XYZ file of C-alpha atoms in Angstrom:
159
model
C 0.000 0.000 0.000
C 1.402 3.357 -0.993
C 0.439 6.285 1.237
C 0.588 9.753 -0.265
C 1.057 12.649 2.145
C 0.703 16.368 1.699
C 0.835 19.365 3.988
C -2.311 21.440 4.352
C -1.025 24.870 5.443
C -3.001 26.218 8.372
C -4.939 22.941 8.672
C -2.581 19.999 9.199
C -1.629 17.016 7.067
C -3.448 14.859 4.485
C -2.842 11.125 3.943
C -4.430 9.145 1.122
C -4.200 5.564 -0.051
C -6.095 3.017 -2.113
C -7.604 -0.164 -0.693
C -9.456 -3.162 -2.160
C -8.815 -2.341 -5.772
C -10.304 1.051 -6.604
C -11.549 2.138 -3.158
C -9.767 5.125 -1.693
C -9.294 6.489 1.857
C -8.293 10.037 2.792
C -7.324 10.953 6.363
C -6.867 14.559 7.423
C -5.057 15.210 10.708
C -5.871 18.691 11.928
C -3.394 20.743 13.941
C -6.003 20.846 16.724
C -5.853 17.026 16.944
C -9.160 16.004 15.386
C -9.219 13.666 12.385
C -11.452 13.353 9.350
C -11.656 10.070 7.441
C -13.208 9.967 3.969
C -14.125 6.864 1.962
C -14.426 6.900 -1.825
C -15.782 3.796 -3.611
C -13.842 4.951 -6.669
C -10.507 6.722 -6.331
C -11.540 9.145 -9.093
C -14.802 10.200 -7.404
C -15.221 13.859 -6.446
C -17.502 13.261 -3.446
C -16.921 10.712 -0.670
C -19.433 7.945 0.019
C -19.163 8.761 3.707
C -16.917 10.458 6.201
C -16.131 10.084 9.890
C -14.994 12.856 12.232
C -13.014 11.818 15.308
C -11.632 13.738 18.256
C -7.983 13.216 19.137
C -8.943 10.808 21.936
C -11.362 8.851 19.739
C -8.741 8.566 16.989
C -6.151 7.279 19.459
C -8.580 4.690 20.860
C -9.432 3.533 17.331
C -5.715 3.394 16.534
C -5.143 1.133 19.533
C -7.844 -1.217 18.282
C -6.474 -1.201 14.742
C -2.941 -1.878 16.016
C -4.253 -5.022 17.668
C -3.249 -4.163 21.227
C -6.304 -5.945 22.625
C -6.524 -8.668 19.968
C -3.987 -9.582 17.321
C -5.028 -12.106 14.685
C -1.969 -13.884 13.347
C -1.682 -16.551 10.663
C -1.155 -20.005 12.180
C 2.395 -20.450 10.870
C 3.447 -16.997 12.084
C 1.774 -17.598 15.462
C 3.618 -20.890 15.903
C 6.961 -19.217 15.150
C 6.132 -16.277 17.441
C 5.070 -18.509 20.338
C 8.230 -20.575 20.074
C 10.373 -17.510 20.677
C 8.242 -14.925 22.493
C 5.309 -14.662 24.838
C 2.800 -11.888 25.284
C 1.480 -11.790 28.826
C -0.912 -9.603 30.801
C 0.490 -9.063 34.285
C -1.311 -7.247 37.112
C 0.694 -4.734 39.166
C 0.071 -5.275 42.891
C -0.036 -2.315 45.305
C 3.198 -3.619 46.904
C 5.061 -3.910 43.589
C 8.336 -2.019 43.251
C 6.974 -0.801 39.876
C 3.866 0.843 41.355
C 3.787 4.644 41.069
C 6.878 4.790 38.855
C 7.071 5.721 35.196
C 8.093 3.045 32.704
C 11.488 4.717 32.283
C 12.040 5.019 36.062
C 11.182 1.354 36.568
C 13.819 0.277 34.002
C 11.627 -2.688 32.995
C 13.389 -3.209 29.660
C 16.924 -3.145 31.061
C 16.098 -5.178 34.199
C 13.865 -7.866 32.645
C 14.379 -7.658 28.877
C 10.624 -7.365 28.315
C 8.859 -4.526 26.555
C 5.583 -3.057 27.779
C 3.367 -2.796 24.691
C 0.153 -1.798 26.437
C -1.433 -0.981 29.769
C -4.990 -1.776 30.782
C -6.188 0.685 33.404
C -9.773 -0.105 34.305
C -11.774 0.134 31.061
C -9.048 2.151 29.312
C -6.318 0.585 27.197
C -3.146 2.573 26.634
C -1.491 1.195 23.511
C 2.229 1.607 23.021
C 2.580 3.659 26.208
C 5.076 6.502 26.409
C 8.102 5.873 28.650
C 6.814 8.676 30.897
C 3.533 6.794 31.527
C 3.034 6.143 35.245
C 2.481 2.514 36.285
C -0.299 2.454 38.867
C -1.293 -0.264 41.339
C -3.966 -2.402 39.675
C -2.715 -1.690 36.152
C -2.398 -4.710 33.909
C 0.776 -4.556 31.838
C 0.784 -6.164 28.407
C 4.382 -7.210 27.861
C 6.304 -9.159 25.264
C 9.449 -11.149 25.902
C 10.933 -14.585 26.238
C 9.564 -16.925 28.896
C 12.336 -16.168 31.435
C 12.041 -12.418 30.828
C 8.279 -12.548 31.456
C 8.919 -14.445 34.704
C 11.250 -11.645 35.869
C 8.625 -9.011 35.107
C 5.936 -11.048 36.842
C 8.025 -11.177 40.022
C 8.538 -7.394 39.894
C 4.780 -6.873 39.555
C 3.966 -8.978 42.636
């Protein structure tokens, strides 16, 4: 898929790409953070079939879903290869954990355990690809990827 980008002075940035043959998608990211998504059944059409307007927060939540943070379908052969080498685990942070109330960078999870935090579930909210400055709170559920021994190290830190 080839994505074409262009600056929209005073507005933001425009991304466009074709899908499923002749269908076309245009995404406009406004400087204020909101997004507009336009669908064209034919890439040469002048008017979109429909459009969706999203706030910054809505767009980020949709992005998390599209990235597969909560669910990641993987072809069987790729899944088998992945599971042989790496594990993705959801680990709850206890109130007594040495990680509680520290940012990801302060906790040094990657350097201490070798795992990478790829998401945090905080109540009903899912934070996909969290920033290193994200605070780890008691009760958070960390989604982490690593080898079996690395995951065990992280699990012990979360207890």
